PDB file of C-alpha atoms and ligand atoms in Angstrom:
ATOM      1  CA  UNK A  13      94.260  89.390 124.978  1.00  0.00           C
ATOM      2  CA  UNK A  14      96.413  87.915 127.495  1.00  0.00           C
ATOM      3  CA  UNK A  15     100.028  87.053 126.802  1.00  0.00           C
ATOM      4  CA  UNK A  16     103.440  88.247 127.105  1.00  0.00           C
ATOM      5  CA  UNK A  17     103.451  90.715 123.991  1.00  0.00           C
ATOM      6  CA  UNK A  18     101.010  93.221 123.566  1.00  0.00           C
ATOM      7  CA  UNK A  19      99.810  95.496 120.691  1.00  0.00           C
ATOM      8  CA  UNK A  20     101.880  98.539 120.706  1.00  0.00           C
ATOM      9  CA  UNK A  21      99.323 102.006 120.589  1.00  0.00           C
ATOM     10  CA  UNK A  22      99.647 103.494 117.168  1.00  0.00           C
ATOM     11  CA  UNK A  23     101.868 106.819 116.965  1.00  0.00           C
ATOM     12  CA  UNK A  24      98.757 108.805 115.597  1.00  0.00           C
ATOM     13  CA  UNK A  25      94.934 108.906 115.435  1.00  0.00           C
ATOM     14  CA  UNK A  26      93.731 106.354 112.807  1.00  0.00           C
ATOM     15  CA  UNK A  27      92.213 109.132 110.318  1.00  0.00           C
ATOM     16  CA  UNK A  28      95.839 111.229 110.628  1.00  0.00           C
ATOM     17  CA  UNK A  29      97.431 109.551 107.155  1.00  0.00           C
ATOM     18  CA  UNK A  30      94.420 110.611 105.065  1.00  0.00           C
ATOM     19  CA  UNK A  31      93.960 110.994 102.358  1.00  0.00           C
ATOM     20  CA  UNK A  32      97.026 108.903 101.764  1.00  0.00           C
ATOM     21  CA  UNK A  33      96.058 105.981 103.985  1.00  0.00           C
ATOM     22  CA  UNK A  34      92.257 106.081 105.100  1.00  0.00           C
ATOM     23  CA  UNK A  35      91.091 105.639 108.598  1.00  0.00           C
ATOM     24  CA  UNK A  36      89.004 102.489 107.208  1.00  0.00           C
ATOM     25  CA  UNK A  37      92.604 100.993 106.078  1.00  0.00           C
ATOM     26  CA  UNK A  38      94.361 101.962 108.970  1.00  0.00           C
ATOM     27  CA  UNK A  39      91.339 100.694 111.535  1.00  0.00           C
ATOM     28  CA  UNK A  40      91.159  97.284 109.760  1.00  0.00           C
ATOM     29  CA  UNK A  41      95.402  97.121 109.478  1.00  0.00           C
ATOM     30  CA  UNK A  42      95.929  97.943 112.813  1.00  0.00           C
ATOM     31  CA  UNK A  43      92.930  96.741 114.774  1.00  0.00           C
ATOM     32  CA  UNK A  44      92.507  93.568 113.134  1.00  0.00           C
ATOM     33  CA  UNK A  45      95.449  92.434 111.313  1.00  0.00           C
ATOM     34  CA  UNK A  46      98.084  93.859 113.424  1.00  0.00           C
ATOM     35  CA  UNK A  47      96.096  92.986 116.667  1.00  0.00           C
ATOM     36  CA  UNK A  48      95.696  88.955 115.375  1.00  0.00           C
ATOM     37  CA  UNK A  49      99.174  88.669 114.799  1.00  0.00           C
ATOM     38  CA  UNK A  50      99.951  89.682 118.679  1.00  0.00           C
ATOM     39  CA  UNK A  51      96.967  87.479 119.824  1.00  0.00           C
ATOM     40  CA  UNK A  52      98.230  84.544 117.448  1.00  0.00           C
ATOM     41  CA  UNK A  53     101.516  84.957 119.101  1.00  0.00           C
ATOM     42  CA  UNK A  54     100.580  84.813 122.642  1.00  0.00           C
ATOM     43  CA  UNK A  55      98.601  81.483 121.885  1.00  0.00           C
ATOM     44  CA  UNK A  56     101.864  79.941 120.229  1.00  0.00           C
ATOM     45  CA  UNK A  57     104.288  80.871 122.803  1.00  0.00           C
ATOM     46  CA  UNK A  58     102.231  79.593 125.749  1.00  0.00           C
ATOM     47  CA  UNK A  59     104.741  77.267 127.508  1.00  0.00           C
ATOM     48  CA  UNK A  60     107.546  77.281 125.275  1.00  0.00           C
ATOM     49  CA  UNK A  61     110.984  79.077 125.743  1.00  0.00           C
ATOM     50  CA  UNK A  62     110.053  82.248 123.448  1.00  0.00           C
ATOM     51  CA  UNK A  63     107.276  83.308 126.387  1.00  0.00           C
ATOM     52  CA  UNK A  64     109.866  84.949 128.147  1.00  0.00           C
ATOM     53  CA  UNK A  65     111.788  86.559 125.420  1.00  0.00           C
ATOM     54  CA  UNK A  66     111.899  90.153 123.973  1.00  0.00           C
ATOM     55  CA  UNK A  67     110.158  89.926 121.044  1.00  0.00           C
ATOM     56  CA  UNK A  68     113.517  91.241 118.708  1.00  0.00           C
ATOM     57  CA  UNK A  69     114.973  87.705 120.287  1.00  0.00           C
ATOM     58  CA  UNK A  70     112.059  85.830 119.398  1.00  0.00           C
ATOM     59  CA  UNK A  71     112.218  86.820 115.599  1.00  0.00           C
ATOM     60  CA  UNK A  72     115.871  86.133 115.601  1.00  0.00           C
ATOM     61  CA  UNK A  73     115.774  82.922 117.356  1.00  0.00           C
ATOM     62  CA  UNK A  74     113.227  81.783 114.630  1.00  0.00           C
ATOM     63  CA  UNK A  75     113.881  83.208 111.511  1.00  0.00           C
ATOM     64  CA  UNK A  76     116.159  80.274 110.193  1.00  0.00           C
ATOM     65  CA  UNK A  77     112.935  77.855 110.972  1.00  0.00           C
ATOM     66  CA  UNK A  78     111.535  76.495 108.153  1.00  0.00           C
ATOM     67  CA  UNK A  79     108.625  74.672 108.936  1.00  0.00           C
ATOM     68  CA  UNK A  80     106.568  73.580 112.207  1.00  0.00           C
ATOM     69  CA  UNK A  81     105.520  75.370 115.093  1.00  0.00           C
ATOM     70  CA  UNK A  82     108.619  77.479 115.475  1.00  0.00           C
ATOM     71  CA  UNK A  83     107.865  78.703 111.682  1.00  0.00           C
ATOM     72  CA  UNK A  84     104.427  79.844 112.784  1.00  0.00           C
ATOM     73  CA  UNK A  85     106.135  81.580 115.857  1.00  0.00           C
ATOM     74  CA  UNK A  86     108.341  83.421 113.225  1.00  0.00           C
ATOM     75  CA  UNK A  87     105.835  84.414 111.010  1.00  0.00           C
ATOM     76  CA  UNK A  88     103.482  85.825 113.748  1.00  0.00           C
ATOM     77  CA  UNK A  89     106.506  87.513 115.849  1.00  0.00           C
ATOM     78  CA  UNK A  90     107.945  88.932 112.847  1.00  0.00           C
ATOM     79  CA  UNK A  91     104.850  90.631 111.503  1.00  0.00           C
ATOM     80  CA  UNK A  92     104.480  92.008 115.061  1.00  0.00           C
ATOM     81  CA  UNK A  93     107.982  93.432 115.327  1.00  0.00           C
ATOM     82  CA  UNK A  94     107.351  94.685 111.475  1.00  0.00           C
ATOM     83  CA  UNK A  95     103.966  96.540 111.757  1.00  0.00           C
ATOM     84  CA  UNK A  96     105.555  98.336 115.007  1.00  0.00           C
ATOM     85  CA  UNK A  97     108.118  99.600 112.952  1.00  0.00           C
ATOM     86  CA  UNK A  98     105.875 100.326 109.863  1.00  0.00           C
ATOM     87  CA  UNK A  99     103.897 102.635 111.902  1.00  0.00           C
ATOM     88  CA  UNK A 100     106.732 104.286 113.416  1.00  0.00           C
ATOM     89  CA  UNK A 101     107.901 104.696 109.709  1.00  0.00           C
ATOM     90  CA  UNK A 102     104.853 107.068 109.095  1.00  0.00           C
ATOM     91  CA  UNK A 103     104.047 110.326 109.914  1.00  0.00           C
ATOM     92  CA  UNK A 104     101.365 113.060 109.444  1.00  0.00           C
ATOM     93  CA  UNK A 105     104.134 115.550 109.669  1.00  0.00           C
ATOM     94  CA  UNK A 106     106.799 114.383 107.203  1.00  0.00           C
ATOM     95  CA  UNK A 107     109.699 116.685 107.504  1.00  0.00           C
ATOM     96  CA  UNK A 108     112.662 116.703 104.705  1.00  0.00           C
ATOM     97  CA  UNK A 109     115.515 114.449 105.743  1.00  0.00           C
ATOM     98  CA  UNK A 110     118.360 116.227 107.660  1.00  0.00           C
ATOM     99  CA  UNK A 111     121.737 116.062 109.183  1.00  0.00           C
ATOM    100  CA  UNK A 112     123.393 112.930 108.761  1.00  0.00           C
ATOM    101  CA  UNK A 113     120.621 110.977 107.072  1.00  0.00           C
ATOM    102  CA  UNK A 114     120.644 113.807 104.183  1.00  0.00           C
ATOM    103  CA  UNK A 115     124.452 113.423 103.659  1.00  0.00           C
ATOM    104  CA  UNK A 116     124.092 109.631 103.791  1.00  0.00           C
ATOM    105  CA  UNK A 117     121.019 110.144 101.129  1.00  0.00           C
ATOM    106  CA  UNK A 118     123.287 112.311  99.162  1.00  0.00           C
ATOM    107  CA  UNK A 119     126.016 109.716  99.187  1.00  0.00           C
ATOM    108  CA  UNK A 120     123.393 107.542  97.612  1.00  0.00           C
ATOM    109  CA  UNK A 121     122.478 109.488  95.073  1.00  0.00           C
ATOM    110  CA  UNK A 122     119.802 111.729  96.227  1.00  0.00           C
ATOM    111  CA  UNK A 123     116.266 111.554  97.667  1.00  0.00           C
ATOM    112  CA  UNK A 124     115.026 111.608  94.126  1.00  0.00           C
ATOM    113  CA  UNK A 125     117.010 108.687  93.193  1.00  0.00           C
ATOM    114  CA  UNK A 126     116.120 106.854  96.689  1.00  0.00           C
ATOM    115  CA  UNK A 127     112.393 107.344  96.507  1.00  0.00           C
ATOM    116  CA  UNK A 128     112.315 105.835  93.104  1.00  0.00           C
ATOM    117  CA  UNK A 129     114.445 103.127  94.243  1.00  0.00           C
ATOM    118  CA  UNK A 130     112.189 102.044  97.126  1.00  0.00           C
ATOM    119  CA  UNK A 131     109.251 102.487  95.014  1.00  0.00           C
ATOM    120  CA  UNK A 132     110.858  99.808  92.496  1.00  0.00           C
ATOM    121  CA  UNK A 133     111.669  97.345  94.988  1.00  0.00           C
ATOM    122  CA  UNK A 134     107.977  97.558  96.446  1.00  0.00           C
ATOM    123  CA  UNK A 135     106.636  96.819  93.341  1.00  0.00           C
ATOM    124  CA  UNK A 136     109.238  94.196  92.425  1.00  0.00           C
ATOM    125  CA  UNK A 137     108.286  92.185  95.639  1.00  0.00           C
ATOM    126  CA  UNK A 138     106.066  89.260  94.120  1.00  0.00           C
ATOM    127  CA  UNK A 139     103.556  88.732  96.340  1.00  0.00           C
ATOM    128  CA  UNK A 140     103.192  89.725 100.323  1.00  0.00           C
ATOM    129  CA  UNK A 141     106.087  91.360 101.882  1.00  0.00           C
ATOM    130  CA  UNK A 142     108.172  94.583 102.795  1.00  0.00           C
ATOM    131  CA  UNK A 143     110.583  96.980 101.340  1.00  0.00           C
ATOM    132  CA  UNK A 144     113.160  98.744 103.852  1.00  0.00           C
ATOM    133  CA  UNK A 145     115.574 101.115 104.172  1.00  0.00           C
ATOM    134  CA  UNK A 146     118.572  99.922 105.882  1.00  0.00           C
ATOM    135  CA  UNK A 147     122.147 101.344 106.807  1.00  0.00           C
ATOM    136  CA  UNK A 148     125.210  99.466 106.602  1.00  0.00           C
ATOM    137  CA  UNK A 149     128.045 101.248 108.362  1.00  0.00           C
ATOM    138  CA  UNK A 150     126.166 104.466 108.070  1.00  0.00           C
ATOM    139  CA  UNK A 151     125.530 103.742 104.046  1.00  0.00           C
ATOM    140  CA  UNK A 152     122.166 103.706 102.784  1.00  0.00           C
ATOM    141  CA  UNK A 153     120.687 100.412 101.528  1.00  0.00           C
ATOM    142  CA  UNK A 154     117.317  99.300  99.874  1.00  0.00           C
ATOM    143  CA  UNK A 155     116.142  95.414 100.633  1.00  0.00           C
ATOM    144  CA  UNK A 156     112.875  93.755 100.399  1.00  0.00           C
ATOM    145  CA  UNK A 157     111.483  90.696 102.144  1.00  0.00           C
ATOM    146  CA  UNK A 158     108.684  88.120 101.582  1.00  0.00           C
ATOM    147  CA  UNK A 159     106.178  87.565 103.756  1.00  0.00           C
ATOM    148  CA  UNK A 160     107.187  87.909 107.709  1.00  0.00           C
ATOM    149  CA  UNK A 161     110.950  88.233 106.674  1.00  0.00           C
ATOM    150  CA  UNK A 162     112.837  91.173 108.472  1.00  0.00           C
ATOM    151  CA  UNK A 163     116.203  92.432 107.730  1.00  0.00           C
ATOM    152  CA  UNK A 164     116.377  92.740 111.670  1.00  0.00           C
ATOM    153  CA  UNK A 165     116.369  89.247 112.169  1.00  0.00           C
ATOM    154  CA  UNK A 166     119.777  88.954 110.269  1.00  0.00           C
ATOM    155  CA  UNK A 167     121.161  91.863 112.520  1.00  0.00           C
ATOM    156  CA  UNK A 168     120.726  94.448 109.786  1.00  0.00           C
ATOM    157  CA  UNK A 169     119.828  98.084 111.163  1.00  0.00           C
ATOM    158  CA  UNK A 170     116.764  99.060 109.886  1.00  0.00           C
ATOM    159  CA  UNK A 171     115.549 102.703 109.052  1.00  0.00           C
ATOM    160  CA  UNK A 172     112.165 102.578 107.391  1.00  0.00           C
ATOM    161  CA  UNK A 173     109.912 100.064 106.173  1.00  0.00           C
ATOM    162  CA  UNK A 174     106.516 100.098 104.167  1.00  0.00           C
ATOM    163  CA  UNK A 175     104.259  97.504 103.897  1.00  0.00           C
ATOM    164  CA  UNK A 176     103.252  95.952 100.574  1.00  0.00           C
ATOM    165  CA  UNK A 177     100.943  93.511 101.599  1.00  0.00           C
ATOM    166  CA  UNK A 178      97.532  93.812  99.765  1.00  0.00           C
ATOM    167  CA  UNK A 179      95.715  94.527 103.094  1.00  0.00           C
ATOM    168  CA  UNK A 180      97.969  97.517 103.587  1.00  0.00           C
ATOM    169  CA  UNK A 181      96.630  99.333 100.206  1.00  0.00           C
ATOM    170  CA  UNK A 182      93.808  97.531  98.798  1.00  0.00           C
ATOM    171  CA  UNK A 183      90.749  99.574 100.138  1.00  0.00           C
ATOM    172  CA  UNK A 184      92.608 102.548  99.336  1.00  0.00           C
ATOM    173  CA  UNK A 185      93.974 101.797  95.846  1.00  0.00           C
ATOM    174  CA  UNK A 186      92.979  98.424  94.675  1.00  0.00           C
ATOM    175  CA  UNK A 187      95.753  96.608  92.985  1.00  0.00           C
ATOM    176  CA  UNK A 188      97.800  99.494  92.368  1.00  0.00           C
ATOM    177  CA  UNK A 189     100.652  99.008  94.705  1.00  0.00           C
ATOM    178  CA  UNK A 190     103.028 101.626  92.747  1.00  0.00           C
ATOM    179  CA  UNK A 191     100.200 104.291  93.206  1.00  0.00           C
ATOM    180  CA  UNK A 192     100.149 103.537  97.077  1.00  0.00           C
ATOM    181  CA  UNK A 193     103.940 103.461  97.008  1.00  0.00           C
ATOM    182  CA  UNK A 194     104.282 106.814  95.188  1.00  0.00           C
ATOM    183  CA  UNK A 195     101.970 108.497  97.697  1.00  0.00           C
ATOM    184  CA  UNK A 196     103.403 107.048 101.035  1.00  0.00           C
ATOM    185  CA  UNK A 197     107.149 107.773  99.949  1.00  0.00           C
ATOM    186  CA  UNK A 198     106.214 111.640  98.644  1.00  0.00           C
ATOM    187  CA  UNK A 199     103.998 112.456 101.744  1.00  0.00           C
ATOM    188  CA  UNK A 200     103.986 110.938 104.958  1.00  0.00           C
ATOM    189  CA  UNK A 201     107.563 109.127 105.481  1.00  0.00           C
ATOM    190  CA  UNK A 202     108.589 109.599 108.929  1.00  0.00           C
ATOM    191  CA  UNK A 203     112.623 110.531 108.076  1.00  0.00           C
ATOM    192  CA  UNK A 204     113.025 111.638 111.710  1.00  0.00           C
ATOM    193  CA  UNK A 205     112.906 108.366 112.654  1.00  0.00           C
ATOM    194  CA  UNK A 206     114.767 107.171 110.155  1.00  0.00           C
ATOM    195  CA  UNK A 207     117.502 109.846 111.193  1.00  0.00           C
ATOM    196  CA  UNK A 208     117.215 108.082 114.813  1.00  0.00           C
ATOM    197  CA  UNK A 209     117.712 104.569 113.658  1.00  0.00           C
ATOM    198  CA  UNK A 210     120.761 105.643 111.603  1.00  0.00           C
ATOM    199  CA  UNK A 211     122.738 107.091 114.538  1.00  0.00           C
ATOM    200  CA  UNK A 212     121.543 104.377 116.649  1.00  0.00           C
ATOM    201  CA  UNK A 213     123.398 101.671 113.833  1.00  0.00           C
ATOM    202  CA  UNK A 214     125.630  99.654 116.381  1.00  0.00           C
ATOM    203  CA  UNK A 215     128.948  99.929 114.575  1.00  0.00           C
ATOM    204  CA  UNK A 216     129.188 102.580 112.333  1.00  0.00           C
ATOM    205  CA  UNK A 217     132.526 103.330 110.378  1.00  0.00           C
ATOM    206  CA  UNK A 218     133.086 107.187 110.840  1.00  0.00           C
ATOM    207  CA  UNK A 219     134.892 108.232 107.947  1.00  0.00           C
ATOM    208  CA  UNK A 220     137.735 110.844 108.626  1.00  0.00           C
ATOM    209  CA  UNK A 221     136.868 114.640 107.797  1.00  0.00           C
TER     210      UNK A 221
HETATM  211 MN1   MN B  28     100.340  94.776 107.155  1.00  0.00          MN
END
């Protein structure tokens, strides 16, 4: 594979998320789907202004495009960024939310309500897409996006994401997207990654104590 964009290494072994996500699913999802988006993107950007941009900037520059070659670049760049973010949103050593993240979740209505709302949004996403935990001025939000769309393209601060394309769960759960979401949300979310992302929001409004 050659080109400006690379397949980021998985932050864990392919079997590390079992039994929630099988080694077989990880192997196909990362090694085939994610890798193919990187390879396609590298082919599409050759000789274009996007070849020298950071991946984030390619996504931001092309996300408004409705059709044509730049739309294909968006679809593949978005999927590369989303998958990088998804792998980092998962962890075999899921620890409970703490600190400022726990405070933000408590303000939202608590962890139980948050998990239920993320699952409901993920189930409600029609067709392929993603469900996201984001923050705005330090407050927790839930969003869902279709296909390769990402809140990052609109400058929204992302905390976590879960892939709800069928390829993310079909080998393990067949059509039971809700069961996949419930297992992922209860057992392998990387809350430390979410806490770091929350702390990095560009312009948080810090409430007076
Ligand atoms: Mn995927």
